[in-house]
Short mmCIF file of C-alpha atoms in Angstrom, two decimals:
data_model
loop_
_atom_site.label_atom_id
_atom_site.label_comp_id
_atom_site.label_asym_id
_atom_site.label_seq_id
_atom_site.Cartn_x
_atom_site.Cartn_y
_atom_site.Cartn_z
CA UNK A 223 -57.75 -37.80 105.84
CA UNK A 224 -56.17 -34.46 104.21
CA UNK A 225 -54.42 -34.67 101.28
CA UNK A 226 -50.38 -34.24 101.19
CA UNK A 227 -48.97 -30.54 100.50
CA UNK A 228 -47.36 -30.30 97.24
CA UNK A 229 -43.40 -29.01 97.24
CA UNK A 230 -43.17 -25.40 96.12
CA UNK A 231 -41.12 -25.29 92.57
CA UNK A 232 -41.61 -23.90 89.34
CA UNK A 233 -44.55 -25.23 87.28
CA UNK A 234 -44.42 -28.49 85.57
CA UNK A 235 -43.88 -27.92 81.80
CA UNK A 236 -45.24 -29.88 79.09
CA UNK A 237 -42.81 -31.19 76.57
CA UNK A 238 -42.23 -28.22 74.71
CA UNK A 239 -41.47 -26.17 78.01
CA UNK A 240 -37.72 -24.94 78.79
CA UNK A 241 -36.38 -26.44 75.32
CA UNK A 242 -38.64 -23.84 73.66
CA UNK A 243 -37.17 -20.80 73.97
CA UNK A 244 -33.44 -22.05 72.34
CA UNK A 245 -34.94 -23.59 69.83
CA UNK A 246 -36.07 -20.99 68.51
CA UNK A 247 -33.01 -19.09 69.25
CA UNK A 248 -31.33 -21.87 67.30
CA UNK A 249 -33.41 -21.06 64.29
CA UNK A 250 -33.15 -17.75 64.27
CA UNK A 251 -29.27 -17.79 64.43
CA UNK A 252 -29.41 -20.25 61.56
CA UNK A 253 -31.62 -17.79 59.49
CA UNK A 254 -29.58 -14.86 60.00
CA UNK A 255 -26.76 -17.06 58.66
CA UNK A 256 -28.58 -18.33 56.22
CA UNK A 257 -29.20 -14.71 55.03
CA UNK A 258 -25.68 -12.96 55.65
CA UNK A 259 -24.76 -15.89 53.39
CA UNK A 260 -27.19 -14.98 50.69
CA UNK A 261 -26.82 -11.75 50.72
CA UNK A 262 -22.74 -12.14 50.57
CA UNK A 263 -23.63 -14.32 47.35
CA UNK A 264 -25.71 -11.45 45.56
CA UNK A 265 -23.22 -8.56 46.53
CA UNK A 266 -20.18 -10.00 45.64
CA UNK A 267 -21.00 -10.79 42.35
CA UNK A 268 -22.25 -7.52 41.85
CA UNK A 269 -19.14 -6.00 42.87
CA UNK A 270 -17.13 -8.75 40.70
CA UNK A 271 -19.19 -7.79 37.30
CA UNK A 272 -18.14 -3.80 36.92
CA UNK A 273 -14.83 -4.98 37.46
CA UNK A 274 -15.22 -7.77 34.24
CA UNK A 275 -16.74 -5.11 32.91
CA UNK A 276 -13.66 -2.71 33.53
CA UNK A 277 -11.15 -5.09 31.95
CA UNK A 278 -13.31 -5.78 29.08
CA UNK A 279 -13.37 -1.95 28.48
CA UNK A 280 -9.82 -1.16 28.78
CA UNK A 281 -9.19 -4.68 26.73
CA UNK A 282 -11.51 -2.78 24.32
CA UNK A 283 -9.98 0.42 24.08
CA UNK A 284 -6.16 -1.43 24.01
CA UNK A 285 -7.35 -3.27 20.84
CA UNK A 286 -8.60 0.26 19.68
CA UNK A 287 -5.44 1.79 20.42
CA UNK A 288 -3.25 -0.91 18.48
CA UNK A 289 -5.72 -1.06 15.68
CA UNK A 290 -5.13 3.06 15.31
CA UNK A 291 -1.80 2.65 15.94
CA UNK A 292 -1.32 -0.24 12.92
CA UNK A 293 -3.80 1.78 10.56
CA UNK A 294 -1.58 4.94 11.22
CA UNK A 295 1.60 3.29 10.47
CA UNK A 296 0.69 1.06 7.58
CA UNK A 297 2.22 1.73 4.28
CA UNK A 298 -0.82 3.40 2.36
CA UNK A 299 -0.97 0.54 -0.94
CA UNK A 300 -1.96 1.97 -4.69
CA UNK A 301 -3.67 -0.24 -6.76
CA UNK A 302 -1.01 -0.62 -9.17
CA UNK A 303 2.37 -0.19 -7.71
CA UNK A 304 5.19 0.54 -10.05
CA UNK A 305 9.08 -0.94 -8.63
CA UNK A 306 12.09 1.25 -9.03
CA UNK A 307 14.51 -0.34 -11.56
CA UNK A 308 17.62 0.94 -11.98
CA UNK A 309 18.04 1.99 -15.87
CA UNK A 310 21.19 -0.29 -16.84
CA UNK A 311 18.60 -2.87 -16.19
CA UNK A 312 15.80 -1.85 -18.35
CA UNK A 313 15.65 -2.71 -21.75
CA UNK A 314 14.33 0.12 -24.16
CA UNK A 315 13.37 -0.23 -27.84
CA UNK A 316 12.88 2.39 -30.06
CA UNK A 317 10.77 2.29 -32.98
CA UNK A 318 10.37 4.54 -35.65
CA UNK A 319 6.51 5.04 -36.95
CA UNK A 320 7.51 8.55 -38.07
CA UNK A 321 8.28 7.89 -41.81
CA UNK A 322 11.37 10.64 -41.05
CA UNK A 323 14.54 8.67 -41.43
CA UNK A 324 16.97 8.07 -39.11
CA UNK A 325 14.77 9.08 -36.65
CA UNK A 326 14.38 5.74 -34.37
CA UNK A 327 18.43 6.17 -34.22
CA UNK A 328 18.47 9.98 -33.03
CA UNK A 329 16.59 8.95 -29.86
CA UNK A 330 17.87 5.95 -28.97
CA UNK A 331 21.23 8.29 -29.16
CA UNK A 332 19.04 10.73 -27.08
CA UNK A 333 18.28 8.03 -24.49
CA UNK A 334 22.23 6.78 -23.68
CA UNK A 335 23.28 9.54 -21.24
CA UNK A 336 20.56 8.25 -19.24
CA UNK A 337 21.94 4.84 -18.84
CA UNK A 338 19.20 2.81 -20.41
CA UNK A 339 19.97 -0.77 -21.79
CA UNK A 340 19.21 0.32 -25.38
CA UNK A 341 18.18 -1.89 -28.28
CA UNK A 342 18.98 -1.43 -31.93
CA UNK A 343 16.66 0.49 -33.52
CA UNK A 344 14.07 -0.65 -35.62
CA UNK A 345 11.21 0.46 -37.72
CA UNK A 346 7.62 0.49 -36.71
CA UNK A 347 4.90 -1.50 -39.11
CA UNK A 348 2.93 1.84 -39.31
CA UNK A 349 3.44 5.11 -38.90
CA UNK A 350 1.50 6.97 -36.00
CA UNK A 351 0.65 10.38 -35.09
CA UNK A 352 1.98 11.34 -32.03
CA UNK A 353 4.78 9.36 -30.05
CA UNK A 354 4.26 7.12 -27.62
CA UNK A 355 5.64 5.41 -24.64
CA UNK A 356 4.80 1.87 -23.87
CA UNK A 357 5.96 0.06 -20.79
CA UNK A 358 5.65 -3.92 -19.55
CA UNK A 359 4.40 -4.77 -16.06
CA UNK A 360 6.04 -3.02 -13.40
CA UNK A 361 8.00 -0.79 -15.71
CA UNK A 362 5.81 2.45 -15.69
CA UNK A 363 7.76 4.26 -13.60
CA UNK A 364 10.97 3.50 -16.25
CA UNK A 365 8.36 4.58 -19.00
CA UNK A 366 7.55 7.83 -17.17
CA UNK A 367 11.09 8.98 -16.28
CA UNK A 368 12.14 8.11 -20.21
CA UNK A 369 9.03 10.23 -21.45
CA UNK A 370 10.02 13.27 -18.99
CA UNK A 371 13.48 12.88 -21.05
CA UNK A 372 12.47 12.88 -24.61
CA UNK A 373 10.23 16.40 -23.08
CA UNK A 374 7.06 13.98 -24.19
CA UNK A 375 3.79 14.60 -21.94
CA UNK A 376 2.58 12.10 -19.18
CA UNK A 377 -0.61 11.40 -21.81
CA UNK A 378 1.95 9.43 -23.80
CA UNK A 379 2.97 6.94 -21.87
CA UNK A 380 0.91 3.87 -22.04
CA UNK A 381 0.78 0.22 -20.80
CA UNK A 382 1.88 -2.04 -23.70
CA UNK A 383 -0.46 -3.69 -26.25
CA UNK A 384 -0.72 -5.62 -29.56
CA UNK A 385 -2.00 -2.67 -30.63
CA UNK A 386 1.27 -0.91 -30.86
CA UNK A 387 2.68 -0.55 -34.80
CA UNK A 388 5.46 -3.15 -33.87
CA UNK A 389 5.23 -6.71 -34.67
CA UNK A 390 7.50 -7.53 -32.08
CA UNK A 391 8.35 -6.37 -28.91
CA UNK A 392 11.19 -9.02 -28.38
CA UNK A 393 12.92 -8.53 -25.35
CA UNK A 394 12.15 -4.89 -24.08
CA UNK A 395 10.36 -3.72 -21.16
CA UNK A 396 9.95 -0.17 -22.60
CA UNK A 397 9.47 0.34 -26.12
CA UNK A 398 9.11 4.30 -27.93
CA UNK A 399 7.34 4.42 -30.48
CA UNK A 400 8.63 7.66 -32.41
CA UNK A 401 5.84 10.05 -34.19
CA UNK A 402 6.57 12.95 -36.44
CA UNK A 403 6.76 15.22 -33.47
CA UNK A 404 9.68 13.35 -31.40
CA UNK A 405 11.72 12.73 -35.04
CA UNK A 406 11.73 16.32 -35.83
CA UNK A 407 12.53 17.35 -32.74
CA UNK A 408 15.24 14.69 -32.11
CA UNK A 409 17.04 14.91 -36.07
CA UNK A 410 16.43 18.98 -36.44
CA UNK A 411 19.94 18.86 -34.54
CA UNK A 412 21.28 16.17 -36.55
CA UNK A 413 20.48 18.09 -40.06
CA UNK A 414 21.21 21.15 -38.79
CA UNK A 415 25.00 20.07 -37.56
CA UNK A 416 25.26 18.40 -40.49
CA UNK A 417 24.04 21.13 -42.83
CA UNK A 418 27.07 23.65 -40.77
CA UNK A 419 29.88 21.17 -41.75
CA UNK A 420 28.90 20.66 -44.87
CA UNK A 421 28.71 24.59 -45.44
CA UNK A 422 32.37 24.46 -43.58
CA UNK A 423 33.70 22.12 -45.73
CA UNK A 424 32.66 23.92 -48.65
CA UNK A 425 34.32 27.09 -47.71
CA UNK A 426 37.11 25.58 -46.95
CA UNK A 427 37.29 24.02 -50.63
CA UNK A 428 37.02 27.74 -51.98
CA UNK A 429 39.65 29.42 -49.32
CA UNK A 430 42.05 26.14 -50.15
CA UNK A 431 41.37 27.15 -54.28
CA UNK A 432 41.85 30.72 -53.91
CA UNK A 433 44.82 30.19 -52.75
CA UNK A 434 46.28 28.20 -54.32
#
């Protein structure tokens, strides 16, 4: 007894037959997106980083550009700045260390067109050399202008000291001390006015006698 015919048909296949083929197109779908994704993650970020790196440069070179800007229009500071004081407000003492009388008098008289708030005179506990201008805190500028007016040299002003032939400074902010070269100076006109009128008066004496 023969055997059956089998049907015609495509081959039997085992378990991993027809499903094969999309598996693995599954998979490979799945690894391509798997790798578009990756590679989206390591380009972006590349990208992103030269523009952080732009804004931190141009945030750079603003804070450049306003610390220029500040250090060009900043005050330049000394190291010891002197205030303006208006000379009604100052007060000025003269001294006379000169041993030439009346001389302490003849430059505080020298001193009033200027406006200064002059002191009496006084004399000095010593007498001194040269003249010399002495100045409180924040008066050197005062000092200065007051030396330039007695025609004394920028060497003789000075910040003031115990050292000075005064025992007292008292109120002043400025106080001239008055050598032998500022009193002769400042009473040659003095003596010499005096000196005319006296001459004047004399002749005067004589023309009156004569006459009469």
């Amino acid at each position: 007894m023969s055997n059956p015919p089998e049907p015609d048909g495509p081959p039997s296949r085992g378990p991993n037959g027809r499903g094969l083929p999309t598996a693995r197109a599954a998979l490979v779908l799945v690894a391509f997106v798997v790798a578009t994704v990756l590679l989206l993650g390591v380009i972006h970020p590349s990208a992103a980083k030269p523009a952080s790196g732009s804004t931190a440069s141009a945030a750079s070179s603003s804070t450049t550009s306003t610390a220029a800007s500040s250090s060009t229009t900043a005050p330049a500071h000394s190291g010891s700045p002197t205030t303006t004081v208006a000379p009604s407000k100052v007060s000025v003492l003269v001294a006379n260390a000169s041993g030439v009388s009346g001389a302490a008098a003849a430059v505080t008289n020298e001193l009033r067109p200027g406006g200064w708030n002059l002191e009496s005179p006084v004399n000095a506990s010593a007498h001194v050399s040269t003249s010399t201008v002495y100045y409180l805190s924040g008066q050197q500028q005062s000092a200065e202008t007051i030396a330039t007016d007695l025609r004394l040299p920028s060497s003789a002003v000075g910040p003031y000291t115990t050292a000075a032939p005064i025992s007292s400074i008292g109120t002043a902010e400025v106080l001239v001390v008055v050598g032998p070269d500022l009193a002769t100076r400042s009473t040659a006109p003095t003596t010499t006015t005096t000196a005319t009128t006296a001459t004047t008066a004399a002749r005067s004496s004589s023309t009156s006698s004569t006459h009469h």
